[in-house]
Tab-separated table of C-alpha atoms and ligand atoms in Angstrom:
chain	number	residue	atom	x	y	z
A	25	MET	CA	0.765	10.065	-14.289
A	26	SER	CA	2.021	9.075	-17.758
A	27	SER	CA	2.297	12.464	-19.505
A	28	VAL	CA	2.534	16.168	-18.562
A	29	THR	CA	2.343	19.225	-20.838
A	30	VAL	CA	3.831	22.615	-19.961
A	31	ARG	CA	3.453	25.868	-21.904
A	32	VAL	CA	6.294	28.360	-21.648
A	33	PRO	CA	6.700	31.890	-23.060
A	34	ALA	CA	9.283	33.776	-25.120
A	35	LYS	CA	10.707	37.052	-23.804
A	36	VAL	CA	11.818	40.452	-24.973
A	37	ASN	CA	14.232	42.597	-22.945
A	38	VAL	CA	12.707	46.041	-22.555
A	39	GLN	CA	15.918	47.241	-20.918
A	40	LEU	CA	19.200	45.418	-21.408
A	41	SER	CA	22.083	47.381	-19.915
A	42	VAL	CA	25.434	45.645	-20.145
A	43	GLY	CA	28.151	46.599	-17.656
A	44	PRO	CA	31.912	46.239	-18.117
A	45	LEU	CA	33.352	42.775	-18.766
A	46	ARG	CA	34.070	41.010	-15.429
A	47	ASP	CA	37.145	38.921	-14.653
A	48	ASP	CA	35.026	35.756	-14.878
A	49	GLY	CA	34.038	36.584	-18.475
A	50	TYR	CA	30.469	37.605	-17.613
A	51	HIS	CA	28.953	41.092	-17.544
A	52	ASP	CA	26.893	42.665	-14.808
A	53	LEU	CA	23.515	43.400	-16.328
A	54	VAL	CA	20.315	45.227	-15.724
A	55	ASN	CA	17.929	43.065	-17.648
A	56	VAL	CA	14.240	43.963	-17.600
A	57	PHE	CA	12.481	40.876	-18.936
A	58	HIS	CA	8.978	40.916	-20.381
A	59	ALA	CA	7.314	37.606	-21.297
A	60	VAL	CA	5.232	37.615	-24.484
A	61	SER	CA	2.526	35.285	-25.749
A	62	ILE	CA	4.603	33.199	-28.129
A	63	PHE	CA	4.788	29.782	-26.495
A	64	ASP	CA	6.706	26.535	-26.795
A	65	GLU	CA	5.084	23.439	-25.332
A	66	VAL	CA	7.081	20.741	-23.594
A	67	VAL	CA	5.403	17.335	-23.259
A	68	ALA	CA	7.046	14.962	-20.795
A	69	SER	CA	6.109	11.262	-20.881
A	70	GLU	CA	7.304	8.250	-18.906
A	71	SER	CA	10.378	6.529	-20.278
A	72	GLU	CA	13.323	4.447	-19.077
A	73	THR	CA	15.894	6.940	-20.445
A	74	ILE	CA	16.081	10.703	-21.069
A	75	GLY	CA	15.482	11.687	-24.711
A	76	VAL	CA	13.995	14.504	-26.780
A	77	SER	CA	12.327	15.152	-30.115
A	78	VAL	CA	11.244	18.490	-31.573
A	79	THR	CA	8.267	19.353	-33.771
A	80	GLY	CA	7.129	22.625	-35.358
A	81	GLU	CA	8.447	25.247	-37.701
A	82	TRP	CA	11.937	25.642	-36.214
A	83	ALA	CA	12.490	21.977	-35.339
A	84	ASP	CA	15.376	21.381	-37.753
A	85	ARG	CA	17.497	24.057	-36.011
A	86	VAL	CA	17.299	22.442	-32.575
A	87	PRO	CA	19.750	19.738	-31.415
A	88	VAL	CA	18.137	16.481	-30.228
A	89	ASP	CA	21.181	15.133	-28.405
A	90	ASP	CA	22.412	15.768	-24.852
A	91	SER	CA	23.151	19.425	-25.702
A	92	ASN	CA	19.422	20.173	-25.936
A	93	LEU	CA	18.655	22.507	-23.043
A	94	ALA	CA	15.501	20.596	-22.109
A	95	VAL	CA	17.539	17.379	-21.808
A	96	ARG	CA	20.162	19.186	-19.740
A	97	ALA	CA	17.381	20.507	-17.505
A	98	ALA	CA	15.878	17.038	-17.008
A	99	ARG	CA	19.325	15.626	-16.149
A	100	ALA	CA	20.019	18.475	-13.710
A	101	LEU	CA	16.688	17.878	-11.973
A	102	ALA	CA	17.253	14.106	-11.721
A	103	LYS	CA	20.718	14.773	-10.274
A	104	HIS	CA	19.274	17.246	-7.767
A	105	ALA	CA	16.737	14.590	-6.718
A	106	GLY	CA	19.547	12.039	-6.437
A	107	ARG	CA	17.746	9.455	-8.585
A	108	THR	CA	18.055	7.925	-12.066
A	109	TYR	CA	14.874	9.068	-13.744
A	110	GLY	CA	13.884	8.771	-17.417
A	111	VAL	CA	11.644	10.984	-19.529
A	112	ASP	CA	10.611	11.259	-23.152
A	113	LEU	CA	10.451	14.988	-23.960
A	114	VAL	CA	8.644	16.394	-27.003
A	115	ILE	CA	9.179	20.111	-27.686
A	116	ARG	CA	6.531	21.793	-29.833
A	117	LYS	CA	8.606	24.738	-31.034
A	118	ALA	CA	6.974	28.084	-31.802
A	119	ILE	CA	9.687	30.391	-30.374
A	120	PRO	CA	12.297	31.262	-33.033
A	121	VAL	CA	15.645	29.511	-32.528
A	122	ALA	CA	18.724	31.674	-31.833
A	123	GLY	CA	16.396	34.669	-32.160
A	124	GLY	CA	17.136	36.543	-28.917
A	125	MET	CA	13.815	35.412	-27.418
A	126	ALA	CA	15.270	32.796	-25.040
A	127	GLY	CA	13.569	29.817	-26.691
A	128	GLY	CA	16.115	27.293	-25.444
A	129	SER	CA	15.832	28.653	-21.905
A	130	ALA	CA	12.046	28.422	-22.207
A	131	ASP	CA	12.336	24.725	-23.077
A	132	ALA	CA	14.684	24.154	-20.128
A	133	ALA	CA	12.154	25.840	-17.828
A	134	GLY	CA	9.341	23.775	-19.375
A	135	ALA	CA	11.279	20.551	-18.868
A	136	LEU	CA	12.019	21.403	-15.201
A	137	LEU	CA	8.352	22.047	-14.410
A	138	ALA	CA	7.109	19.058	-16.433
A	139	CYS	CA	9.612	16.572	-14.950
A	140	ASN	CA	9.006	17.886	-11.418
A	141	GLU	CA	5.351	16.933	-11.954
A	142	LEU	CA	5.917	13.679	-13.881
A	143	TRP	CA	8.415	12.385	-11.326
A	144	GLY	CA	6.269	13.543	-8.389
A	145	LEU	CA	9.143	15.524	-6.846
A	146	GLY	CA	6.954	18.344	-5.538
A	147	LEU	CA	9.771	20.910	-5.573
A	148	PRO	CA	8.645	24.553	-5.198
A	149	ARG	CA	9.149	26.844	-8.182
A	150	GLU	CA	11.951	28.693	-6.324
A	151	ASP	CA	14.006	25.457	-6.247
A	152	LEU	CA	13.402	24.911	-9.969
A	153	MET	CA	14.560	28.498	-10.597
A	154	GLU	CA	17.769	27.823	-8.687
A	155	ILE	CA	18.473	24.647	-10.675
A	156	GLY	CA	17.577	26.551	-13.868
A	157	ALA	CA	20.023	29.397	-13.112
A	158	ASP	CA	22.915	26.942	-13.522
A	159	LEU	CA	21.668	26.045	-17.006
A	160	GLY	CA	21.337	29.604	-18.307
A	161	SER	CA	20.651	33.059	-16.947
A	162	ASP	CA	17.283	33.324	-18.784
A	163	VAL	CA	15.863	30.057	-17.387
A	164	PRO	CA	14.620	31.432	-14.006
A	165	PHE	CA	12.662	34.152	-15.814
A	166	ALA	CA	10.955	31.621	-18.121
A	167	LEU	CA	9.659	29.960	-14.925
A	168	MET	CA	8.612	33.280	-13.396
A	169	GLY	CA	7.063	35.040	-16.438
A	170	GLY	CA	5.334	38.408	-16.349
A	171	THR	CA	7.759	41.328	-16.168
A	172	ALA	CA	10.840	41.223	-13.944
A	173	VAL	CA	14.074	43.033	-13.238
A	174	GLY	CA	17.148	40.833	-13.474
A	175	THR	CA	20.497	41.864	-12.018
A	176	GLY	CA	23.865	40.160	-11.608
A	177	ARG	CA	24.231	38.003	-14.728
A	178	GLY	CA	20.477	38.510	-15.095
A	179	GLU	CA	19.665	35.582	-12.813
A	180	ARG	CA	18.746	37.588	-9.640
A	181	LEU	CA	15.107	38.357	-10.336
A	182	ALA	CA	12.537	40.699	-8.826
A	183	PRO	CA	9.004	40.565	-10.260
A	184	LEU	CA	7.448	43.859	-11.337
A	185	THR	CA	3.711	44.511	-11.201
A	186	THR	CA	2.510	46.132	-14.413
A	187	ARG	CA	-0.848	47.454	-15.541
A	188	GLY	CA	-2.777	46.130	-18.557
A	189	ALA	CA	-1.143	44.659	-21.645
A	190	PHE	CA	1.564	45.878	-24.002
A	191	HIS	CA	1.178	45.005	-27.675
A	192	TRP	CA	4.073	44.092	-29.937
A	193	ALA	CA	4.967	42.928	-33.409
A	194	PHE	CA	8.067	40.752	-33.769
A	195	ALA	CA	9.984	40.467	-37.021
A	196	ILE	CA	11.721	37.087	-37.183
A	197	ALA	CA	14.845	37.190	-39.344
A	198	ASP	CA	16.138	34.554	-41.741
A	199	GLY	CA	18.754	32.688	-39.656
A	200	GLY	CA	19.881	33.255	-36.066
A	201	LEU	CA	22.658	35.046	-34.167
A	202	SER	CA	24.728	33.360	-31.471
A	203	THR	CA	24.389	35.105	-28.099
A	204	PRO	CA	28.101	34.663	-27.115
A	205	THR	CA	29.151	36.079	-30.505
A	206	VAL	CA	26.975	39.156	-29.962
A	207	TYR	CA	28.437	39.757	-26.479
A	208	ALA	CA	31.948	39.353	-27.913
A	209	GLU	CA	31.140	41.895	-30.638
A	210	CYS	CA	29.764	44.270	-27.975
A	211	ASP	CA	33.093	43.975	-26.073
A	212	ARG	CA	35.056	44.467	-29.291
A	213	LEU	CA	33.120	47.613	-30.263
A	214	ARG	CA	33.545	48.999	-26.750
A	215	ALA	CA	37.292	48.259	-26.689
A	216	ALA	CA	37.610	50.326	-29.855
A	217	THR	CA	36.322	53.457	-28.081
A	218	SER	CA	37.893	55.187	-25.095
A	219	SER	CA	34.596	55.954	-23.306
A	220	LYS	CA	34.083	54.455	-19.858
A	221	ILE	CA	31.335	51.795	-19.647
A	222	PRO	CA	28.794	52.945	-17.048
A	223	TRP	CA	27.612	50.669	-14.261
A	224	PRO	CA	24.158	49.370	-15.341
A	225	GLU	CA	21.241	51.002	-13.511
A	226	VAL	CA	17.487	50.393	-13.691
A	227	ASP	CA	15.803	53.236	-15.629
A	228	PRO	CA	13.146	54.691	-13.263
A	229	ASP	CA	11.140	56.171	-16.172
A	230	LEU	CA	10.948	52.764	-17.823
A	231	MET	CA	9.735	51.272	-14.525
A	232	GLU	CA	7.041	53.940	-14.262
A	233	ALA	CA	5.832	53.303	-17.842
A	234	LEU	CA	5.614	49.562	-17.123
A	235	ARG	CA	3.835	50.081	-13.787
A	236	THR	CA	1.241	52.432	-15.305
A	237	GLY	CA	0.759	50.447	-18.539
A	238	ASP	CA	1.808	53.394	-20.718
A	239	PRO	CA	3.086	52.211	-24.152
A	240	HIS	CA	4.040	55.757	-25.222
A	241	GLY	CA	6.180	56.200	-22.099
A	242	LEU	CA	7.680	52.735	-22.586
A	243	ALA	CA	8.510	53.605	-26.208
A	244	LEU	CA	10.710	56.489	-25.037
A	245	HIS	CA	12.751	54.316	-22.685
A	246	LEU	CA	13.262	50.946	-24.419
A	247	ALA	CA	17.004	50.286	-24.441
A	248	ASN	CA	19.287	47.488	-25.565
A	249	ASP	CA	23.082	47.790	-25.206
A	250	LEU	CA	23.522	44.726	-27.445
A	251	GLN	CA	21.779	46.420	-30.366
A	252	PRO	CA	24.913	48.066	-31.891
A	253	ALA	CA	26.682	44.686	-31.824
A	254	ALA	CA	23.716	42.870	-33.400
A	255	LEU	CA	23.525	45.578	-36.105
A	256	ALA	CA	27.277	45.325	-36.761
A	257	LEU	CA	26.995	41.559	-37.218
A	258	ARG	CA	23.750	41.746	-39.225
A	259	PRO	CA	23.565	45.166	-40.958
A	260	SER	CA	20.241	44.265	-42.631
A	261	LEU	CA	18.548	44.636	-39.226
A	262	ALA	CA	18.804	48.421	-39.646
A	263	THR	CA	16.429	48.079	-42.632
A	264	THR	CA	14.014	45.992	-40.538
A	265	LEU	CA	14.031	48.543	-37.689
A	266	ALA	CA	13.505	51.416	-40.136
A	267	ALA	CA	10.634	49.556	-41.850
A	268	GLY	CA	8.818	49.128	-38.537
A	269	ARG	CA	9.309	52.792	-37.621
A	270	ALA	CA	8.067	53.847	-41.077
A	271	ALA	CA	5.006	51.612	-40.582
A	272	GLY	CA	4.187	53.583	-37.404
A	273	ALA	CA	5.683	51.555	-34.558
A	274	LEU	CA	5.900	53.531	-31.301
A	275	ALA	CA	9.463	52.203	-30.963
A	276	ALA	CA	11.713	49.587	-32.505
A	277	LEU	CA	14.554	47.600	-30.968
A	278	VAL	CA	16.519	44.420	-31.377
A	279	SER	CA	15.237	41.727	-29.000
A	280	GLY	CA	18.067	40.665	-26.668
A	281	SER	CA	21.002	39.448	-28.757
A	282	GLY	CA	18.844	39.467	-31.905
A	283	PRO	CA	18.257	39.045	-34.749
A	284	THR	CA	14.535	39.191	-33.892
A	285	CYS	CA	13.342	42.813	-33.836
A	286	ALA	CA	10.565	44.008	-31.522
A	287	PHE	CA	8.128	46.805	-32.377
A	288	LEU	CA	5.920	48.399	-29.755
A	289	ALA	CA	2.314	49.103	-30.757
A	290	ALA	CA	-0.420	51.260	-29.259
A	291	ASP	CA	-2.969	48.399	-29.199
A	292	ALA	CA	-3.700	44.935	-30.604
A	293	ALA	CA	-4.996	46.180	-33.973
A	294	HIS	CA	-1.893	48.342	-34.386
A	295	ALA	CA	0.344	45.328	-33.646
A	296	THR	CA	-1.458	43.292	-36.317
A	297	ARG	CA	-1.021	46.092	-38.895
A	298	LEU	CA	2.682	46.421	-38.015
A	299	ALA	CA	3.198	42.672	-38.408
A	300	GLN	CA	1.502	42.741	-41.814
A	301	ALA	CA	3.788	45.571	-42.973
A	302	LEU	CA	6.929	43.923	-41.516
A	303	ALA	CA	6.189	40.583	-43.193
A	304	GLN	CA	6.825	42.341	-46.536
A	305	THR	CA	10.300	43.575	-45.498
A	306	GLU	CA	13.331	41.966	-47.111
A	307	GLY	CA	15.273	39.728	-44.720
A	308	THR	CA	12.197	39.109	-42.549
A	309	TYR	CA	11.168	35.475	-42.497
A	310	THR	CA	7.883	36.097	-40.736
A	311	ALA	CA	6.270	38.691	-38.451
A	312	ILE	CA	4.082	37.923	-35.442
A	313	PRO	CA	1.721	40.211	-33.482
A	314	THR	CA	1.638	39.372	-29.782
A	315	SER	CA	1.281	40.886	-26.307
A	316	GLY	CA	2.769	40.759	-22.836
A	317	PRO	CA	3.142	40.216	-19.990
A	318	ALA	CA	2.525	36.479	-20.428
A	319	PRO	CA	2.555	33.998	-17.539
A	320	GLY	CA	5.672	31.918	-16.884
A	321	ALA	CA	5.884	28.156	-17.421
A	322	THR	CA	2.390	26.733	-16.819
A	323	LEU	CA	1.085	23.170	-16.485
A	324	LEU	CA	-1.712	22.604	-18.990
B	504	ATP	P1	18.797	34.022	-25.642
B	504	ATP	O1	17.754	35.015	-26.018
B	504	ATP	O2	18.526	33.332	-24.317
B	504	ATP	O3	20.189	34.492	-25.758
B	504	ATP	P2	18.243	32.758	-28.159
B	504	ATP	O4	16.752	32.902	-28.188
B	504	ATP	O5	19.038	33.724	-28.973
B	504	ATP	O6	18.721	32.787	-26.673
B	504	ATP	P3	17.937	29.941	-28.355
B	504	ATP	O7	16.751	29.762	-29.247
B	504	ATP	O8	17.718	29.761	-26.912
B	504	ATP	O9	18.642	31.330	-28.633
B	504	ATP	O10	19.049	28.908	-28.886
B	504	ATP	C1	20.412	29.130	-28.872
B	504	ATP	C2	21.104	27.833	-29.320
B	504	ATP	O11	20.913	26.841	-28.315
B	504	ATP	C3	20.529	27.236	-30.607
B	504	ATP	O12	21.239	27.646	-31.725
B	504	ATP	C4	20.610	25.743	-30.380
B	504	ATP	O13	21.749	25.207	-31.020
B	504	ATP	C5	20.798	25.546	-28.889
B	504	ATP	N1	19.681	24.834	-28.224
B	504	ATP	C6	19.809	23.867	-27.332
B	504	ATP	N2	18.609	23.446	-26.892
B	504	ATP	C7	17.696	24.169	-27.511
B	504	ATP	C8	16.283	24.193	-27.456
B	504	ATP	N3	15.569	23.373	-26.681
B	504	ATP	N4	15.655	25.112	-28.227
B	504	ATP	C9	16.378	25.955	-28.993
B	504	ATP	N5	17.709	25.949	-29.096
B	504	ATP	C10	18.378	25.071	-28.358
């Protein structure tokens, strides 16, 4: 086999509840992931050494050295296998970079699946998820796809069966936000108030809306504890959220650590109309209609 291509989805967090800061610097989370049909592709070809190049709209924002998450994933897999393997990785980038849609984690997941195949390792997906968890807490979900409840740092995952499709429009902002900076801002905002941070719990009404495929029920229960921090760091996002609500979105929220904003629609045509309206909003680079749940990393 000389070349393998893997397609891997972006995600939105339909519930992101952030617990108190732990001694190890992490937070306990309830993180309900939902994969959407915006895909990066990772092409892995035979090579003597491990290297990466990136094509597509966001390519110039992605590092092509050893800090690239796909390279780190390939190295971690080779180490796990106990061999010196090489691979030439090409990432075809469609997921916004530093957008709160876990694009880097998606590429890491894509590289794990592609190299597992290219190198003939035959590891089960569960093993790849375990290796991926060390690279980033969103990597196991990019391998799993669909809709899933993450607990712990977000890396303990339980798949959730949902009905039908949910339709979304995503407003991609000019420029990204760093996830660690957004968590730090969340801690800072919380430290400034005296209220006790509740232990994160799965919202049973949200689960029911997902299980029954009810976008109106889901709209009532979307929640993101990082949203105030993202809005504090990027106040223009309030305008984006308001524009989507004014255009008729069932609900609007910041996706993960932002600055991408997610707008829930009643159906596919509604999502397309919302995206058209959002594309005109100041500060929005582009707007994309899409749907979920999308499958996890898939060999093409
Ligand atoms: P998350 O939602 O998981 O917090 P994100 O979507 O906000 O992440 P990413 O697109 O994953 O952010 O990228 C975060 C940073 O990681 C980028 O600014 C970039 O410097 C670095 N990075 C490393 N490898 C990659 C990659 N393959 N694709 C994108 N970014 C990468």
